[in-house]
mmCIF file of C-alpha atoms in Angstrom:
data_model
loop_
_atom_site.group_PDB
_atom_site.id
_atom_site.type_symbol
_atom_site.label_atom_id
_atom_site.label_comp_id
_atom_site.label_asym_id
_atom_site.label_seq_id
_atom_site.Cartn_x
_atom_site.Cartn_y
_atom_site.Cartn_z
ATOM 1 C CA UNK A 6 0.000 0.000 0.000
ATOM 2 C CA UNK A 7 2.779 2.371 0.989
ATOM 3 C CA UNK A 8 6.477 2.393 1.755
ATOM 4 C CA UNK A 9 7.415 1.275 5.258
ATOM 5 C CA UNK A 10 7.614 -1.858 7.394
ATOM 6 C CA UNK A 11 4.962 -4.242 8.666
ATOM 7 C CA UNK A 12 5.000 -7.329 10.841
ATOM 8 C CA UNK A 13 2.912 -10.187 9.451
ATOM 9 C CA UNK A 14 1.728 -12.803 11.951
ATOM 10 C CA UNK A 15 0.346 -16.211 10.988
ATOM 11 C CA UNK A 16 -1.374 -18.441 13.532
ATOM 12 C CA UNK A 17 -2.332 -22.107 13.122
ATOM 13 C CA UNK A 18 -3.199 -24.661 15.785
ATOM 14 C CA UNK A 19 -2.180 -22.357 18.552
ATOM 15 C CA UNK A 20 1.215 -21.752 17.042
ATOM 16 C CA UNK A 21 2.150 -18.452 15.474
ATOM 17 C CA UNK A 22 5.009 -17.096 13.486
ATOM 18 C CA UNK A 23 5.919 -13.620 12.347
ATOM 19 C CA UNK A 24 7.696 -12.095 9.426
ATOM 20 C CA UNK A 25 8.934 -8.542 8.926
ATOM 21 C CA UNK A 26 7.920 -7.121 5.576
ATOM 22 C CA UNK A 27 9.732 -4.061 4.207
ATOM 23 C CA UNK A 28 7.939 -2.165 1.443
ATOM 24 C CA UNK A 29 10.315 -0.072 -0.659
ATOM 25 C CA UNK A 30 9.061 2.983 -2.528
ATOM 26 C CA UNK A 31 8.819 2.633 -6.291
ATOM 27 C CA UNK A 32 12.025 3.984 -7.821
ATOM 28 C CA UNK A 33 12.003 6.956 -10.148
ATOM 29 C CA UNK A 34 12.193 5.755 -13.747
ATOM 30 C CA UNK A 35 11.780 9.015 -15.616
ATOM 31 C CA UNK A 36 11.930 12.752 -14.948
ATOM 32 C CA UNK A 37 10.162 15.335 -17.092
ATOM 33 C CA UNK A 38 10.955 19.042 -16.839
ATOM 34 C CA UNK A 39 8.430 21.596 -18.038
ATOM 35 C CA UNK A 40 8.666 23.697 -20.031
ATOM 36 C CA UNK A 41 11.390 22.054 -22.109
ATOM 37 C CA UNK A 42 12.482 25.338 -23.655
ATOM 38 C CA UNK A 43 12.294 28.860 -22.258
ATOM 39 C CA UNK A 44 13.186 32.240 -23.753
ATOM 40 C CA UNK A 45 13.940 35.090 -21.350
ATOM 41 C CA UNK A 46 15.353 38.583 -21.497
ATOM 42 C CA UNK A 47 18.058 39.595 -19.053
ATOM 43 C CA UNK A 48 16.474 40.047 -15.632
ATOM 44 C CA UNK A 49 13.524 37.813 -16.465
ATOM 45 C CA UNK A 50 12.521 34.796 -14.403
ATOM 46 C CA UNK A 51 10.622 31.548 -14.863
ATOM 47 C CA UNK A 52 9.944 28.641 -12.516
ATOM 48 C CA UNK A 53 10.392 25.157 -13.943
ATOM 49 C CA UNK A 54 8.596 22.059 -12.712
ATOM 50 C CA UNK A 55 9.827 18.484 -12.521
ATOM 51 C CA UNK A 56 7.561 15.427 -12.600
ATOM 52 C CA UNK A 57 8.860 12.011 -11.552
ATOM 53 C CA UNK A 58 7.231 8.779 -12.706
ATOM 54 C CA UNK A 59 7.829 5.087 -12.073
ATOM 55 C CA UNK A 60 8.326 2.461 -14.754
ATOM 56 C CA UNK A 61 4.553 2.144 -15.180
ATOM 57 C CA UNK A 62 4.192 5.891 -15.735
ATOM 58 C CA UNK A 63 2.605 6.520 -12.348
ATOM 59 C CA UNK A 64 3.344 9.972 -10.973
ATOM 60 C CA UNK A 65 5.568 9.853 -7.895
ATOM 61 C CA UNK A 66 5.208 12.569 -5.258
ATOM 62 C CA UNK A 67 7.425 13.655 -2.432
ATOM 63 C CA UNK A 68 10.678 12.835 -4.201
ATOM 64 C CA UNK A 69 13.722 15.036 -3.733
ATOM 65 C CA UNK A 70 14.863 16.996 -6.796
ATOM 66 C CA UNK A 71 18.148 18.811 -7.303
ATOM 67 C CA UNK A 72 18.554 21.574 -9.884
ATOM 68 C CA UNK A 73 21.700 22.699 -11.693
ATOM 69 C CA UNK A 74 22.625 25.120 -14.478
ATOM 70 C CA UNK A 75 25.254 24.441 -17.125
ATOM 71 C CA UNK A 76 25.980 28.184 -17.310
ATOM 72 C CA UNK A 77 25.153 30.041 -14.083
ATOM 73 C CA UNK A 78 26.580 33.256 -15.544
ATOM 74 C CA UNK A 79 23.815 33.126 -18.175
ATOM 75 C CA UNK A 80 20.937 31.665 -16.160
ATOM 76 C CA UNK A 81 21.029 30.410 -12.611
ATOM 77 C CA UNK A 82 18.493 28.171 -10.901
ATOM 78 C CA UNK A 83 17.351 27.891 -7.298
ATOM 79 C CA UNK A 84 16.722 24.732 -5.320
ATOM 80 C CA UNK A 85 13.029 25.192 -6.158
ATOM 81 C CA UNK A 86 13.577 25.354 -9.923
ATOM 82 C CA UNK A 87 13.283 29.149 -10.240
ATOM 83 C CA UNK A 88 15.406 30.347 -13.163
ATOM 84 C CA UNK A 89 16.816 33.881 -13.338
ATOM 85 C CA UNK A 90 18.262 35.256 -16.575
ATOM 86 C CA UNK A 91 21.630 36.921 -15.924
ATOM 87 C CA UNK A 92 23.250 37.597 -19.310
ATOM 88 C CA UNK A 93 22.656 36.868 -23.010
ATOM 89 C CA UNK A 94 23.451 33.299 -24.024
ATOM 90 C CA UNK A 95 22.157 29.776 -23.531
ATOM 91 C CA UNK A 96 22.064 27.445 -20.551
ATOM 92 C CA UNK A 97 20.788 23.958 -19.841
ATOM 93 C CA UNK A 98 18.920 23.471 -16.575
ATOM 94 C CA UNK A 99 19.007 19.901 -15.265
ATOM 95 C CA UNK A 100 16.634 18.372 -12.705
ATOM 96 C CA UNK A 101 17.846 15.145 -11.057
ATOM 97 C CA UNK A 102 15.942 12.742 -8.832
ATOM 98 C CA UNK A 103 17.258 9.359 -7.709
ATOM 99 C CA UNK A 104 19.825 9.301 -10.483
ATOM 100 C CA UNK A 105 17.348 10.135 -13.230
ATOM 101 C CA UNK A 106 17.426 13.513 -14.916
ATOM 102 C CA UNK A 107 15.812 15.748 -17.512
ATOM 103 C CA UNK A 108 16.644 19.156 -18.894
ATOM 104 C CA UNK A 109 15.223 22.461 -20.041
ATOM 105 C CA UNK A 110 16.973 24.686 -22.566
ATOM 106 C CA UNK A 111 17.118 28.350 -21.564
ATOM 107 C CA UNK A 112 17.848 31.091 -24.103
ATOM 108 C CA UNK A 113 18.570 34.557 -22.739
ATOM 109 C CA UNK A 114 18.551 37.680 -24.892
ATOM 110 C CA UNK A 115 19.437 41.260 -24.091
ATOM 111 C CA UNK A 116 16.670 43.656 -23.115
ATOM 112 C CA UNK A 117 15.567 45.222 -26.420
ATOM 113 C CA UNK A 118 16.233 48.861 -27.194
ATOM 114 C CA UNK A 119 13.011 50.862 -27.319
ATOM 115 C CA UNK A 120 14.343 54.371 -27.905
ATOM 116 C CA UNK A 121 17.492 56.335 -28.683
ATOM 117 C CA UNK A 122 18.134 59.970 -27.783
ATOM 118 C CA UNK A 123 21.081 62.072 -28.874
ATOM 119 C CA UNK A 124 22.520 64.935 -26.873
ATOM 120 C CA UNK A 125 22.843 67.700 -27.492
ATOM 121 C CA UNK A 126 19.914 67.693 -29.903
ATOM 122 C CA UNK A 127 21.223 70.824 -31.618
ATOM 123 C CA UNK A 128 24.755 72.145 -31.983
ATOM 124 C CA UNK A 129 26.238 75.180 -33.710
ATOM 125 C CA UNK A 130 29.790 74.892 -35.018
ATOM 126 C CA UNK A 131 32.185 76.964 -37.049
ATOM 127 C CA UNK A 132 33.892 75.419 -40.057
ATOM 128 C CA UNK A 133 36.690 73.184 -38.810
ATOM 129 C CA UNK A 134 35.304 72.792 -35.303
ATOM 130 C CA UNK A 135 34.432 69.425 -33.798
ATOM 131 C CA UNK A 136 31.923 68.265 -31.196
ATOM 132 C CA UNK A 137 31.139 64.918 -29.648
ATOM 133 C CA UNK A 138 27.547 63.732 -29.599
ATOM 134 C CA UNK A 139 26.313 61.181 -27.078
ATOM 135 C CA UNK A 140 23.643 58.556 -27.761
ATOM 136 C CA UNK A 141 21.503 57.164 -24.959
ATOM 137 C CA UNK A 142 19.681 53.857 -25.531
ATOM 138 C CA UNK A 143 16.762 52.967 -23.264
ATOM 139 C CA UNK A 144 14.327 50.101 -22.807
ATOM 140 C CA UNK A 145 10.544 50.389 -22.867
ATOM 141 C CA UNK A 146 10.458 51.598 -19.265
ATOM 142 C CA UNK A 147 13.071 54.289 -19.924
ATOM 143 C CA UNK A 148 15.917 52.510 -18.155
ATOM 144 C CA UNK A 149 19.303 53.234 -19.723
ATOM 145 C CA UNK A 150 20.902 50.315 -21.571
ATOM 146 C CA UNK A 151 24.671 50.542 -21.394
ATOM 147 C CA UNK A 152 27.196 48.825 -23.610
ATOM 148 C CA UNK A 153 25.136 48.848 -26.805
ATOM 149 C CA UNK A 154 26.898 49.493 -30.125
ATOM 150 C CA UNK A 155 26.025 52.804 -31.762
ATOM 151 C CA UNK A 156 26.343 53.541 -35.491
ATOM 152 C CA UNK A 157 26.561 57.217 -36.475
ATOM 153 C CA UNK A 158 25.640 58.676 -39.894
ATOM 154 C CA UNK A 159 25.183 62.107 -41.444
ATOM 155 C CA UNK A 160 22.694 63.131 -44.116
ATOM 156 C CA UNK A 161 25.015 65.865 -45.483
ATOM 157 C CA UNK A 162 28.675 64.973 -45.332
ATOM 158 C CA UNK A 163 29.465 68.156 -47.304
ATOM 159 C CA UNK A 164 28.265 70.160 -44.281
ATOM 160 C CA UNK A 165 29.271 67.965 -41.325
ATOM 161 C CA UNK A 166 30.886 64.557 -41.062
ATOM 162 C CA UNK A 167 30.588 62.168 -38.149
ATOM 163 C CA UNK A 168 32.827 59.329 -37.020
ATOM 164 C CA UNK A 169 30.866 56.093 -37.452
ATOM 165 C CA UNK A 170 31.525 54.774 -33.942
ATOM 166 C CA UNK A 171 32.601 57.674 -31.717
ATOM 167 C CA UNK A 172 30.006 60.310 -32.627
ATOM 168 C CA UNK A 173 32.650 63.002 -33.176
ATOM 169 C CA UNK A 174 31.247 65.594 -35.595
ATOM 170 C CA UNK A 175 33.430 67.814 -37.771
ATOM 171 C CA UNK A 176 32.031 70.963 -39.381
ATOM 172 C CA UNK A 177 32.966 71.100 -43.076
ATOM 173 C CA UNK A 178 30.955 73.915 -44.683
ATOM 174 C CA UNK A 179 28.087 76.309 -43.994
ATOM 175 C CA UNK A 180 24.652 74.695 -43.752
ATOM 176 C CA UNK A 181 22.745 72.154 -41.664
ATOM 177 C CA UNK A 182 23.237 68.422 -41.300
ATOM 178 C CA UNK A 183 21.239 65.802 -39.473
ATOM 179 C CA UNK A 184 23.376 63.364 -37.483
ATOM 180 C CA UNK A 185 21.663 60.047 -36.722
ATOM 181 C CA UNK A 186 22.560 57.459 -34.086
ATOM 182 C CA UNK A 187 21.270 53.929 -34.647
ATOM 183 C CA UNK A 188 21.181 51.285 -31.925
ATOM 184 C CA UNK A 189 19.669 47.897 -32.742
ATOM 185 C CA UNK A 190 17.328 49.391 -35.318
ATOM 186 C CA UNK A 191 16.179 52.334 -33.194
ATOM 187 C CA UNK A 192 17.318 55.847 -34.040
ATOM 188 C CA UNK A 193 17.799 59.281 -32.535
ATOM 189 C CA UNK A 194 19.159 62.428 -34.152
ATOM 190 C CA UNK A 195 20.736 65.831 -33.658
ATOM 191 C CA UNK A 196 20.860 68.832 -35.980
ATOM 192 C CA UNK A 197 24.218 70.464 -36.610
ATOM 193 C CA UNK A 198 24.325 74.040 -37.857
ATOM 194 C CA UNK A 199 27.564 75.260 -39.374
#
């Protein structure tokens, strides 16, 4: 009926005998982790579940489960199966019970850029002067996203040029030029008057 011990007594003709019966729990035959794949952005979290079954497919409850991550720097996991995304990359989370294990594949991506602003938004320069523009990338909540690559372009290189990666603008001739910063498909701009 259940794991444990029981003493069985048989009596016949006034004589009895006993036997100690030990009932072992059914061993874990398979482990299933759900969901099998998870996609998270940095800072996101998801709790995995592990189901243990015996050789007949019967669900086993109350069994100890240990959790481990193949790449804790990308995604770590708690003793309860809670996964936290740390950095972009991939990690395999493994649940083990009684020597049987199963995995879930975790893919972590960077928080997407929602907006780009350039400062200053306007700048007046004399021919030959330079100025450095700064691009600020932010997520949907307005939080600054550091370390993102910025590509700089100008719409009128005859008026003002811009270094493609540093944002340094050089005034070339009288007029106006629009300097655009692009970060992961999102753009912001400044107007340069020479």
